[in-house]
PDB file of C-alpha atoms and ligand atoms in Angstrom:
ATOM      1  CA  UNK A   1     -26.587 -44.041   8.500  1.00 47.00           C
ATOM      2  CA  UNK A   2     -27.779 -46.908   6.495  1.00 57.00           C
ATOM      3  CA  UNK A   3     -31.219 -46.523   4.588  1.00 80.00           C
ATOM      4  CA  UNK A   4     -33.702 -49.013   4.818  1.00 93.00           C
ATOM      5  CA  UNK A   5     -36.262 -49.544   1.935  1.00 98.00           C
ATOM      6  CA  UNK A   6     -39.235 -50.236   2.828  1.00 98.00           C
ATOM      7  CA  UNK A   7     -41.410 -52.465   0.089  1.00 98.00           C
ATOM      8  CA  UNK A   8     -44.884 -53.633   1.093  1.00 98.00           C
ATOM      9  CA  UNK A   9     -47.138 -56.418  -0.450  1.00 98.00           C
ATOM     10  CA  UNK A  10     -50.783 -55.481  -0.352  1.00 98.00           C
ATOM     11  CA  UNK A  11     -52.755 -58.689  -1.063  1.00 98.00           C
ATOM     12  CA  UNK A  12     -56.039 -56.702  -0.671  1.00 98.00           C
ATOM     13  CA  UNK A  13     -58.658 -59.693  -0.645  1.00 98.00           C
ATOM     14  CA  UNK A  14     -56.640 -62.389  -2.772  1.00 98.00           C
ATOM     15  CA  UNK A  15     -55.859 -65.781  -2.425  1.00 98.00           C
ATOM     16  CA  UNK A  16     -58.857 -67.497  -1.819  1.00 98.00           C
ATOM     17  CA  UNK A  17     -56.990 -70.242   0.436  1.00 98.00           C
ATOM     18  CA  UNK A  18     -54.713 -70.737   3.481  1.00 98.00           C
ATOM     19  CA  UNK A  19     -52.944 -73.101   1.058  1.00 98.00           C
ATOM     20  CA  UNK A  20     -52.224 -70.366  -1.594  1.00 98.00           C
ATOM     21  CA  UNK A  21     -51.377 -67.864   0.585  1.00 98.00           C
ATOM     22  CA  UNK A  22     -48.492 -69.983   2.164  1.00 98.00           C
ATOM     23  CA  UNK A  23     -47.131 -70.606  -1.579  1.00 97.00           C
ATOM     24  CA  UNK A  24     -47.203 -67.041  -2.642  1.00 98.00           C
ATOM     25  CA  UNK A  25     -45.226 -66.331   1.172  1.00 98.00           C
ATOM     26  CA  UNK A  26     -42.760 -68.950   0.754  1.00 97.00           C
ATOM     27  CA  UNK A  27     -41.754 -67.702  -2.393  1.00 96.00           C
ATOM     28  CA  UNK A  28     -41.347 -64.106  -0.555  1.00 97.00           C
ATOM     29  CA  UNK A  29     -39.610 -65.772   2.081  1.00 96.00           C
ATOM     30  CA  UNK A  30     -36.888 -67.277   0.132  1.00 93.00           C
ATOM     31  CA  UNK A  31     -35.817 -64.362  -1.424  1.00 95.00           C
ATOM     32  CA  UNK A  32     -35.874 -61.562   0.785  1.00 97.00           C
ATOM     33  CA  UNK A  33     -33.525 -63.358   2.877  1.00 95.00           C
ATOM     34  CA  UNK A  34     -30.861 -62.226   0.280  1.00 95.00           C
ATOM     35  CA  UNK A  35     -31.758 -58.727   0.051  1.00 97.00           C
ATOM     36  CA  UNK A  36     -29.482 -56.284   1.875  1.00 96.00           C
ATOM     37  CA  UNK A  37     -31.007 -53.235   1.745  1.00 96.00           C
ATOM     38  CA  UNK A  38     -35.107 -53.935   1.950  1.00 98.00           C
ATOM     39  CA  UNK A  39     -37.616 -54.814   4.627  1.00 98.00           C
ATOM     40  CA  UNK A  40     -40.268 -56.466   2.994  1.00 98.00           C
ATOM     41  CA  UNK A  41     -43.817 -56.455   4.565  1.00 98.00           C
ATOM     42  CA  UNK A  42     -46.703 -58.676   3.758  1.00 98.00           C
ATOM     43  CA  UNK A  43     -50.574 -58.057   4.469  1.00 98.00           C
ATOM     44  CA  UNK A  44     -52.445 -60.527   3.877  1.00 98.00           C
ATOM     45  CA  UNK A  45     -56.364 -60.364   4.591  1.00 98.00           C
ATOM     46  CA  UNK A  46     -57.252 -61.556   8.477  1.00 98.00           C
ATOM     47  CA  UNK A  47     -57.655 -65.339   8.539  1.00 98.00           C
ATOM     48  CA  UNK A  48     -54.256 -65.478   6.936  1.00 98.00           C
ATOM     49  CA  UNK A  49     -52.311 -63.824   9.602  1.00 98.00           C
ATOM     50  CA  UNK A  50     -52.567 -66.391  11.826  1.00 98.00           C
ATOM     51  CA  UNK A  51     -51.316 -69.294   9.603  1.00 98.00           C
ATOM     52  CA  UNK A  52     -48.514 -67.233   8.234  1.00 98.00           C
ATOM     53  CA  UNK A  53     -47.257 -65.616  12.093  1.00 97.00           C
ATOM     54  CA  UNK A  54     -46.638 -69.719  12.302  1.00 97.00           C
ATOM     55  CA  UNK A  55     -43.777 -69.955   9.500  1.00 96.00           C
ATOM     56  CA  UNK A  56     -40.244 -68.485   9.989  1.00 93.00           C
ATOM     57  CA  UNK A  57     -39.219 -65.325   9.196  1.00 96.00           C
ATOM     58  CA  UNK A  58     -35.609 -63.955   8.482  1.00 97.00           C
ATOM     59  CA  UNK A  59     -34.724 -60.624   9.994  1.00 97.00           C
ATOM     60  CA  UNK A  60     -36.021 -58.435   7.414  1.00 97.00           C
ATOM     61  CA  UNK A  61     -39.621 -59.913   6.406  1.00 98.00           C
ATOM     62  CA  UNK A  62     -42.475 -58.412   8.541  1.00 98.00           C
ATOM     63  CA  UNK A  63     -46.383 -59.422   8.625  1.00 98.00           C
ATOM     64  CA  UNK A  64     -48.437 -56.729   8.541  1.00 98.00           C
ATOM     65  CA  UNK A  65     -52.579 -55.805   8.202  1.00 98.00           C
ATOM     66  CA  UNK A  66     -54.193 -54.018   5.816  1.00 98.00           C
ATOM     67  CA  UNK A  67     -57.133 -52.118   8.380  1.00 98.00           C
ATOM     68  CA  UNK A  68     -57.476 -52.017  12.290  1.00 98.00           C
ATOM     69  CA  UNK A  69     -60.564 -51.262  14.064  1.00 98.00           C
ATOM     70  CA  UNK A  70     -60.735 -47.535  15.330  1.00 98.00           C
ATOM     71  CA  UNK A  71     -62.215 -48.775  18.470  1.00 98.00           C
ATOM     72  CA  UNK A  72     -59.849 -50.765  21.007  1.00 98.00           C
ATOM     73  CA  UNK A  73     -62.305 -53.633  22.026  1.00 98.00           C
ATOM     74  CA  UNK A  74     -65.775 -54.457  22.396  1.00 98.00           C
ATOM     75  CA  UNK A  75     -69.290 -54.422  20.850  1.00 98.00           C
ATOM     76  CA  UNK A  76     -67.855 -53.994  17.152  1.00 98.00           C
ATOM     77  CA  UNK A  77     -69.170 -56.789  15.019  1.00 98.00           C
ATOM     78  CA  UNK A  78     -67.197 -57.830  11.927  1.00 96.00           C
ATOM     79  CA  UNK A  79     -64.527 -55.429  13.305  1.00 97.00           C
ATOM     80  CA  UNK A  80     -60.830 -56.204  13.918  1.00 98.00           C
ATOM     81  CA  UNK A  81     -58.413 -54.547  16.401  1.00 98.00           C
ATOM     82  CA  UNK A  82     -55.131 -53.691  16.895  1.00 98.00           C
ATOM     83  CA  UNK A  83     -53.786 -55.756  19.854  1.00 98.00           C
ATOM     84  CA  UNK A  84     -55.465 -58.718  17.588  1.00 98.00           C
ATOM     85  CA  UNK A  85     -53.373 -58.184  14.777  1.00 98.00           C
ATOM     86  CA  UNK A  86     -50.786 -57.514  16.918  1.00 98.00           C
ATOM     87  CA  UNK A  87     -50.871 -60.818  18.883  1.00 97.00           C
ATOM     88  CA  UNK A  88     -51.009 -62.434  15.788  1.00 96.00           C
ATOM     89  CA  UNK A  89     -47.158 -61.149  15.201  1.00 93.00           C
ATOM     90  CA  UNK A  90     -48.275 -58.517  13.049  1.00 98.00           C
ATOM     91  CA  UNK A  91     -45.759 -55.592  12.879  1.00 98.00           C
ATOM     92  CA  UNK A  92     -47.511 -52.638  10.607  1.00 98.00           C
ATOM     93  CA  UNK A  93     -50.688 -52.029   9.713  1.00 98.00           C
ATOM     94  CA  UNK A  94     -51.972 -50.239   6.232  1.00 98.00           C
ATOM     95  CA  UNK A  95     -54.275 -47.301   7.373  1.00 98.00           C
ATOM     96  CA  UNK A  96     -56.980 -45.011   5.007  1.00 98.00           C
ATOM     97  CA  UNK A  97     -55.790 -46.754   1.921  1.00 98.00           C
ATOM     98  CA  UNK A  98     -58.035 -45.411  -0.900  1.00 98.00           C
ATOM     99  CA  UNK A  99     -59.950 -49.034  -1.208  1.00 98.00           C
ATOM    100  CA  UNK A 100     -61.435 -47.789   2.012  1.00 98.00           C
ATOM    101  CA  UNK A 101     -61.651 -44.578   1.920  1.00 97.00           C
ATOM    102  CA  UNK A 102     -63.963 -44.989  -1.188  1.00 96.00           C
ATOM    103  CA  UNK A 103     -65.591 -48.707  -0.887  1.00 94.00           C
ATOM    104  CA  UNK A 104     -67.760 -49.871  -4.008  1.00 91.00           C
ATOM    105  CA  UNK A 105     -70.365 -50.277  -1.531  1.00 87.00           C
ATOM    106  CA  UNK A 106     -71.057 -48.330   1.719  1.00 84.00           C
ATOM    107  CA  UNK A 107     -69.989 -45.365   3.584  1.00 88.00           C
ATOM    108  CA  UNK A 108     -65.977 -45.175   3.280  1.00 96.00           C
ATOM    109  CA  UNK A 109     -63.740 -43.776   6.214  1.00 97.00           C
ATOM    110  CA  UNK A 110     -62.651 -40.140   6.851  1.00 98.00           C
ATOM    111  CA  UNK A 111     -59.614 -38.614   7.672  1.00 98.00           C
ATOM    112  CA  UNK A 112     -61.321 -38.314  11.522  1.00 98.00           C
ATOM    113  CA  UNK A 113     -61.446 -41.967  11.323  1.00 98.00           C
ATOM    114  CA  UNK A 114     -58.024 -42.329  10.107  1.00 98.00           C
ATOM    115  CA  UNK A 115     -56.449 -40.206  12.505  1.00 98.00           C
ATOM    116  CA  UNK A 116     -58.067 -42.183  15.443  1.00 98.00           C
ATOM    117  CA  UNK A 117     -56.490 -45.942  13.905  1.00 98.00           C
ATOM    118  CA  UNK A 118     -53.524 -44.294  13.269  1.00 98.00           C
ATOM    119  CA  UNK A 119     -53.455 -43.236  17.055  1.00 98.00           C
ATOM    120  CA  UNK A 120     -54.247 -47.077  18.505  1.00 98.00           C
ATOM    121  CA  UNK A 121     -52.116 -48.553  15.952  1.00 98.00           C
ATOM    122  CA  UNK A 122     -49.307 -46.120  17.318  1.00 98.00           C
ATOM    123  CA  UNK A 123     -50.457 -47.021  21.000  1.00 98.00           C
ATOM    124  CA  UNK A 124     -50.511 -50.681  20.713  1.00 98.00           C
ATOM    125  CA  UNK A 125     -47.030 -50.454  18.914  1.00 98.00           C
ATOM    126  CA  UNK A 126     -47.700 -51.444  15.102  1.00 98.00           C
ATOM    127  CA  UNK A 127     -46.343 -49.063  12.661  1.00 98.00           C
ATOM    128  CA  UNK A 128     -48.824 -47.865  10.283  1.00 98.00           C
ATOM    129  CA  UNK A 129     -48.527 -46.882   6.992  1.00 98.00           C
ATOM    130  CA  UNK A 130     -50.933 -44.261   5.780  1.00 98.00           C
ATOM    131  CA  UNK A 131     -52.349 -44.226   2.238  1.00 98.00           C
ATOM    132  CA  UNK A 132     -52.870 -41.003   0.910  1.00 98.00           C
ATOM    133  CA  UNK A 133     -53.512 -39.885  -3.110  1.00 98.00           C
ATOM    134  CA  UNK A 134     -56.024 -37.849  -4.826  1.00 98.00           C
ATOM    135  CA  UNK A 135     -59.056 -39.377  -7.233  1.00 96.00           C
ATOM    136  CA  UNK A 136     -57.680 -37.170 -10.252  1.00 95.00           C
ATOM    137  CA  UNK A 137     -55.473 -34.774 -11.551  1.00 94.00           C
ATOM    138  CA  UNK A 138     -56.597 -31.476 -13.087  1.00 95.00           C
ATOM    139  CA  UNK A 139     -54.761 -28.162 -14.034  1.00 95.00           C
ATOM    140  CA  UNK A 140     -55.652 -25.811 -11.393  1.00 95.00           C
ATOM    141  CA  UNK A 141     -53.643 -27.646  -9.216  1.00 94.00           C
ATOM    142  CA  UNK A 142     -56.858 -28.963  -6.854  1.00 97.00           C
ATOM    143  CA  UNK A 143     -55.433 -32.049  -6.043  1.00 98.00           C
ATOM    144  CA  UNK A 144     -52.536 -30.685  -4.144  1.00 98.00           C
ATOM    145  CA  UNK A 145     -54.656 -29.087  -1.486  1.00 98.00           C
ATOM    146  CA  UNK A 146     -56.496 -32.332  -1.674  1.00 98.00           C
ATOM    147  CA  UNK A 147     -53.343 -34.467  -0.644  1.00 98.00           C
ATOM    148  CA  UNK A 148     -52.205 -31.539   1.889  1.00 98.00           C
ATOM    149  CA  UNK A 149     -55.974 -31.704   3.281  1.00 98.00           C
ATOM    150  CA  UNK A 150     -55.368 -35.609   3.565  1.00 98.00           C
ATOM    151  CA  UNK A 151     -52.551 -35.320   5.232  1.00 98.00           C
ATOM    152  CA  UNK A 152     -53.365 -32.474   7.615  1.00 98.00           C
ATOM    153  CA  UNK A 153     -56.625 -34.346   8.950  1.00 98.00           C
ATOM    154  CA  UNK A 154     -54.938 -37.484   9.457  1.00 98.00           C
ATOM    155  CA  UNK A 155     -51.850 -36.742  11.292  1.00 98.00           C
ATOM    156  CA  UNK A 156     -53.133 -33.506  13.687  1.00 97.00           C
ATOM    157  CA  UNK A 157     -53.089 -34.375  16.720  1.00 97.00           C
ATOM    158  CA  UNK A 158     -50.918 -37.101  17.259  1.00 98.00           C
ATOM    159  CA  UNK A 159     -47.752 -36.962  19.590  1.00 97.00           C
ATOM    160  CA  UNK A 160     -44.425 -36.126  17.750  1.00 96.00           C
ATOM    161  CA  UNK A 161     -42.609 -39.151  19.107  1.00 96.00           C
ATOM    162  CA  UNK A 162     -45.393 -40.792  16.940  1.00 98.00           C
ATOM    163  CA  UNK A 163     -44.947 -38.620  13.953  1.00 97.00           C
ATOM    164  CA  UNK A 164     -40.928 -39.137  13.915  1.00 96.00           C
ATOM    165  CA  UNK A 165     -41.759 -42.511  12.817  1.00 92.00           C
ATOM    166  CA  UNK A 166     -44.163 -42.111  10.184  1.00 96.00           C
ATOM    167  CA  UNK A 167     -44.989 -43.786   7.053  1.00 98.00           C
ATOM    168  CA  UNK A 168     -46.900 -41.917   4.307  1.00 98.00           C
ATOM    169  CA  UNK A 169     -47.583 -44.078   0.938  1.00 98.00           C
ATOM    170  CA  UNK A 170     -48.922 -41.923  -1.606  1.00 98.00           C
ATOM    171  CA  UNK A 171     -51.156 -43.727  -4.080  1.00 98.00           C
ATOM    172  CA  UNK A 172     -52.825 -41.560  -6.681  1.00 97.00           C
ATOM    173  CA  UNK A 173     -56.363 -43.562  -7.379  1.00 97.00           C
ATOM    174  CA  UNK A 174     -56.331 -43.048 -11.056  1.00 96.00           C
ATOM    175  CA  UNK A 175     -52.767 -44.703 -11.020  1.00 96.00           C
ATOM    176  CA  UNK A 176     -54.287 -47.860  -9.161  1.00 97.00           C
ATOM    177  CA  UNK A 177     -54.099 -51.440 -10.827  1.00 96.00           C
ATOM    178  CA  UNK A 178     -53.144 -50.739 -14.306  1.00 95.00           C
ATOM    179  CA  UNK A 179     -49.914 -51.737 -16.082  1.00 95.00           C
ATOM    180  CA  UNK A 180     -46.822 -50.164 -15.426  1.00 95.00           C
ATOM    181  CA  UNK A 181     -47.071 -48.373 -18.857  1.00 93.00           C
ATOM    182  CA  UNK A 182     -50.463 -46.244 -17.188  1.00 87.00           C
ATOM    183  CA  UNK A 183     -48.996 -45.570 -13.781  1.00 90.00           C
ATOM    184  CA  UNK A 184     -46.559 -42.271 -12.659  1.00 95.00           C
ATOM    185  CA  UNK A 185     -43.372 -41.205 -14.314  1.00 96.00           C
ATOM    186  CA  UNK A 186     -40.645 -41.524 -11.730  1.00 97.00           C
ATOM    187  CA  UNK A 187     -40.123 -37.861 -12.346  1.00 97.00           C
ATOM    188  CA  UNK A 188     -43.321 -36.984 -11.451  1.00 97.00           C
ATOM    189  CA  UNK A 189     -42.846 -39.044  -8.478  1.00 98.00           C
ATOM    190  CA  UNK A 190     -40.141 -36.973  -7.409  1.00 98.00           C
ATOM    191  CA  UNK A 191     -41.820 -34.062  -7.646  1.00 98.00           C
ATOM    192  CA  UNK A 192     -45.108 -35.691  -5.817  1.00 98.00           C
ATOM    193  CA  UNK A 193     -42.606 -36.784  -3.213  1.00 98.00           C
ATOM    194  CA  UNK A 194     -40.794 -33.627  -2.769  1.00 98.00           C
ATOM    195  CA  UNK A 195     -44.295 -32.151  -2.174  1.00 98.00           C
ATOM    196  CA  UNK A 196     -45.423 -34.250   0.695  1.00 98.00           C
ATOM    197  CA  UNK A 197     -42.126 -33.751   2.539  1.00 98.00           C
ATOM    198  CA  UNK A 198     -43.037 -30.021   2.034  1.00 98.00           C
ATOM    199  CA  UNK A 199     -46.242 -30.464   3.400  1.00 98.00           C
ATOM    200  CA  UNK A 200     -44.870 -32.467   6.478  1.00 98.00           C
ATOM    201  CA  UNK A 201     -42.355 -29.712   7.216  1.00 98.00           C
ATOM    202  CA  UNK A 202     -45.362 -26.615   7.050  1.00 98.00           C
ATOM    203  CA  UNK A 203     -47.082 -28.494   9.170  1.00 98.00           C
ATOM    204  CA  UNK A 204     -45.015 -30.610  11.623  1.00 98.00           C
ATOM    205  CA  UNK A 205     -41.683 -29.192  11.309  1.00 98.00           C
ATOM    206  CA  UNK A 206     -38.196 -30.089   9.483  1.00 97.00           C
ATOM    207  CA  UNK A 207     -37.361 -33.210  11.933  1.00 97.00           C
ATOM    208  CA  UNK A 208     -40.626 -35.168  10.806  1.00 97.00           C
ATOM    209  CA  UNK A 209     -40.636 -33.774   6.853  1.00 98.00           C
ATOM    210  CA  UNK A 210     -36.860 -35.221   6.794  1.00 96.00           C
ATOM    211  CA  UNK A 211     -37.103 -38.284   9.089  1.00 96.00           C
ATOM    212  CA  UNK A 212     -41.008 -39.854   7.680  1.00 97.00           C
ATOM    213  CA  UNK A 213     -40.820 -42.162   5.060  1.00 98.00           C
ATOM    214  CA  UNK A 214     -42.352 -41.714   1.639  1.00 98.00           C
ATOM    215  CA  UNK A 215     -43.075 -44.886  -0.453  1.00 98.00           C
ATOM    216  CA  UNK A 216     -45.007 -44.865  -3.656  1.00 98.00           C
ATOM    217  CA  UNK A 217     -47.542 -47.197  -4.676  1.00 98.00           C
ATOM    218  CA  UNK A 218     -49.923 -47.497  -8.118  1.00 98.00           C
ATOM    219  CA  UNK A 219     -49.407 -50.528 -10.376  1.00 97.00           C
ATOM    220  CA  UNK A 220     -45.468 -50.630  -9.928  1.00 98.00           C
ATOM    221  CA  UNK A 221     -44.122 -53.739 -11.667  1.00 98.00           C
ATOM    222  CA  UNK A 222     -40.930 -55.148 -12.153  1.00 97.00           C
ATOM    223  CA  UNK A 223     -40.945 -53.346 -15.307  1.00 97.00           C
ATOM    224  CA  UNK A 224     -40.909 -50.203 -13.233  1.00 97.00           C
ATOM    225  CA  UNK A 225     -39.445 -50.506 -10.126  1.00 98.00           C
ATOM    226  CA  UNK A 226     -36.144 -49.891 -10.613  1.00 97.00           C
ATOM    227  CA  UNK A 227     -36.667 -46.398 -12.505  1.00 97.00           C
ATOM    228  CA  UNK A 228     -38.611 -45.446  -9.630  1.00 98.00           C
ATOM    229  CA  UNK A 229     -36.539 -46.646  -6.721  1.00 97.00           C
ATOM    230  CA  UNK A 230     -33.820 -44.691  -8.630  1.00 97.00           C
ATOM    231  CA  UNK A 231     -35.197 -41.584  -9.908  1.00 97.00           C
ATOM    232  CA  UNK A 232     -38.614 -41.372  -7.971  1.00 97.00           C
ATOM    233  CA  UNK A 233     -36.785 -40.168  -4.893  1.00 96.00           C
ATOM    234  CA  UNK A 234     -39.138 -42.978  -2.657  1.00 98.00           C
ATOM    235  CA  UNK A 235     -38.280 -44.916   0.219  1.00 98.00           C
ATOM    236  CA  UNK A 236     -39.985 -47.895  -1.091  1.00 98.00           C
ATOM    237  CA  UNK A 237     -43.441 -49.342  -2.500  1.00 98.00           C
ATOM    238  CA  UNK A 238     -46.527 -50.209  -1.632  1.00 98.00           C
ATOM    239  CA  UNK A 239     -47.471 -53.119  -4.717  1.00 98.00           C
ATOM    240  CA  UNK A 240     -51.316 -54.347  -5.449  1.00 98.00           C
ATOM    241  CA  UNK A 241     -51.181 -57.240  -8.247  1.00 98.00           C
ATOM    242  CA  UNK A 242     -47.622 -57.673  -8.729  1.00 98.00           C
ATOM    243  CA  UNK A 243     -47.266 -58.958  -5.048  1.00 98.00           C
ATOM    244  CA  UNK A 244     -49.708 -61.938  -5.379  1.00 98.00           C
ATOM    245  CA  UNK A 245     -47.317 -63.355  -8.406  1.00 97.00           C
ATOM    246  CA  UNK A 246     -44.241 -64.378  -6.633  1.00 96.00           C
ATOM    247  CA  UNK A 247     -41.952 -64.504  -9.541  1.00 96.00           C
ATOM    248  CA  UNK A 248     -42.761 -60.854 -10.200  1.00 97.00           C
ATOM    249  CA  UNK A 249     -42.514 -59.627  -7.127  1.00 98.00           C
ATOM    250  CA  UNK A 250     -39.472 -61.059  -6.301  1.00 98.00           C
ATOM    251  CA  UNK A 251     -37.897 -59.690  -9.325  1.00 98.00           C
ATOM    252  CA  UNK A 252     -39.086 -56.154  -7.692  1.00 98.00           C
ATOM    253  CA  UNK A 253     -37.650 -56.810  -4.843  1.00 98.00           C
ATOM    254  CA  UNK A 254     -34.008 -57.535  -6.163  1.00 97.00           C
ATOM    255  CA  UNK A 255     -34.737 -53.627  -8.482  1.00 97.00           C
ATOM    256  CA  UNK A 256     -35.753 -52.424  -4.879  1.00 97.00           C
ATOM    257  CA  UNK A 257     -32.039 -53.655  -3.323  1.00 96.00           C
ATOM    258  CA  UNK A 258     -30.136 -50.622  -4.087  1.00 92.00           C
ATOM    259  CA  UNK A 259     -28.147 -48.528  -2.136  1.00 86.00           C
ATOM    260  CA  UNK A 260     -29.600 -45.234  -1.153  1.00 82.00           C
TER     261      UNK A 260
HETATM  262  P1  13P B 301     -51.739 -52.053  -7.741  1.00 95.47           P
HETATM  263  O1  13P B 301     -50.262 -52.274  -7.570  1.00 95.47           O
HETATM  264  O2  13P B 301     -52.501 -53.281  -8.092  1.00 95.47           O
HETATM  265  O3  13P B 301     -52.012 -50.888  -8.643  1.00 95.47           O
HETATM  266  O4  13P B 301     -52.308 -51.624  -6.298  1.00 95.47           O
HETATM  267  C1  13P B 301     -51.705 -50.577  -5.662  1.00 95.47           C
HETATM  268  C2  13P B 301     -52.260 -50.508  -4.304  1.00 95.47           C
HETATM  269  O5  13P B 301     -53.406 -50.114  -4.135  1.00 95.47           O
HETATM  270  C3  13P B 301     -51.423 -51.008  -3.211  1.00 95.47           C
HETATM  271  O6  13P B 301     -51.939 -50.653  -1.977  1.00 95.47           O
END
């Protein structure tokens, strides 16, 4: 069966206008058309869904969000749900990434919290895409139960059918917008990788370790994409920075284009 990769753009809260963000798409657009063996997903912040849902898409370019509410409608000010996002075209959704799990202001979200957006954005019919990743890495081997913690609390619970189609993106903090040079070794990668289908199959069972999808994301740049789409045993990637420069990102998409 042909594997997809998955890559996805995470704009976080850049451009500044609807103007820029339609310049940094186009030049997406354009190229993704010619890739063969990637889906390409782009989440922009909210006001920019709508304008981009209006341009055309080929088969394999997606829109996607980068948060949902965890409540499905009502008295939620400032909040955003799911059927929103989705009526705005939006196909996935990016869910506990570590920018919200840890805010530089505020009380940040829980794996409780997690769980319950991953549930609507399952029930509406987005896919989500869960962050996980631990803060820092020390000898005694800590951060492991951290990441099997993460992913215990987030996904208990919800229905298998949902689980057979998951999407786990495993983003170690410390890695998170450096340079290439600073990030993960695509060995190490491997091994991360390895662990979290390990962790799937304790807890879920071989058919969901085997069939979720594991992408890797923390400063990846065309420098190192390649390396890591071959050796880093990934899916696909989740890119910060190198996503709002076109020219670079396109370069990682045509690394990303590989058979599998
Ligand atoms: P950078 O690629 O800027 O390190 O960001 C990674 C990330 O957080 C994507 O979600």
């Amino acid at each position: 069966m042909k594997k997809h990769t998955i890559v996805v753009a995470n704009w976080k809260m850049n451009p500044e206008t609807p103007e820029e963000a339609k310049k940094i798409f186009n030049g997406i657009r354009l190229a993704t058309k010619r890739l063969k063996n990637v889906k390409v997903v782009v989440c922009p912040p909210f006001p920019f869904l709508y304008p981009l849902s209006k341009l055309k898409y080929p088969k394999n370019l997606f829109l996607g969000a980068q948060n949902i509410s965890n409540e499905i409608k009502g008295s939620f000010t400032g909040e955003v749900s799911a059927n929103m996002i989705k009526n705005l075209e939006a196909k996935f959704v990016i869910i506990g990434h570590s920018e919200r799990r840890y805010p530089s202001a505020g009380e940040g979200e829980s794996n409780e919290v997690i769980r319950k957006k991953l549930q609507i954005a399952f029930d509406v019919g987005l896919t989500p895409i869960l962050c996980v990743g631990e803060k820092e890495r020390d000898n005694e081997g800590a951060y492991l139960a951290f990441i099997k913690n993460q992913i215990k609390e987030c996904l208990i619970g919800l229905s298998k059918k949902y689980l057979l189609d998951i999407i786990v993106a495993y983003e170690p903090i410390w890695a998170i917008g450096k340079s290439y040079k600073n990030a993960m070794s695509p060995t190490d990668i491997h091994e991360i990788v390895l662990y979290i289908r390990k962790v799937l199959d304790e807890l879920f069972g071989r058919n969901i370790a085997t069939g979720a999808k594991v992408l890797y994301g923390g400063s990846v740049e065309s420098e190192s994409a390649l390396p890591i789409m071959k050796y880093g045993n990934v899916d696909g990637l989740l890119i910060g920075h190198a996503s709002l420069k076109p020219e670079q990102f396109v370069e990682i998409l045509k690394e990303s284009d590989i058979k599998r």
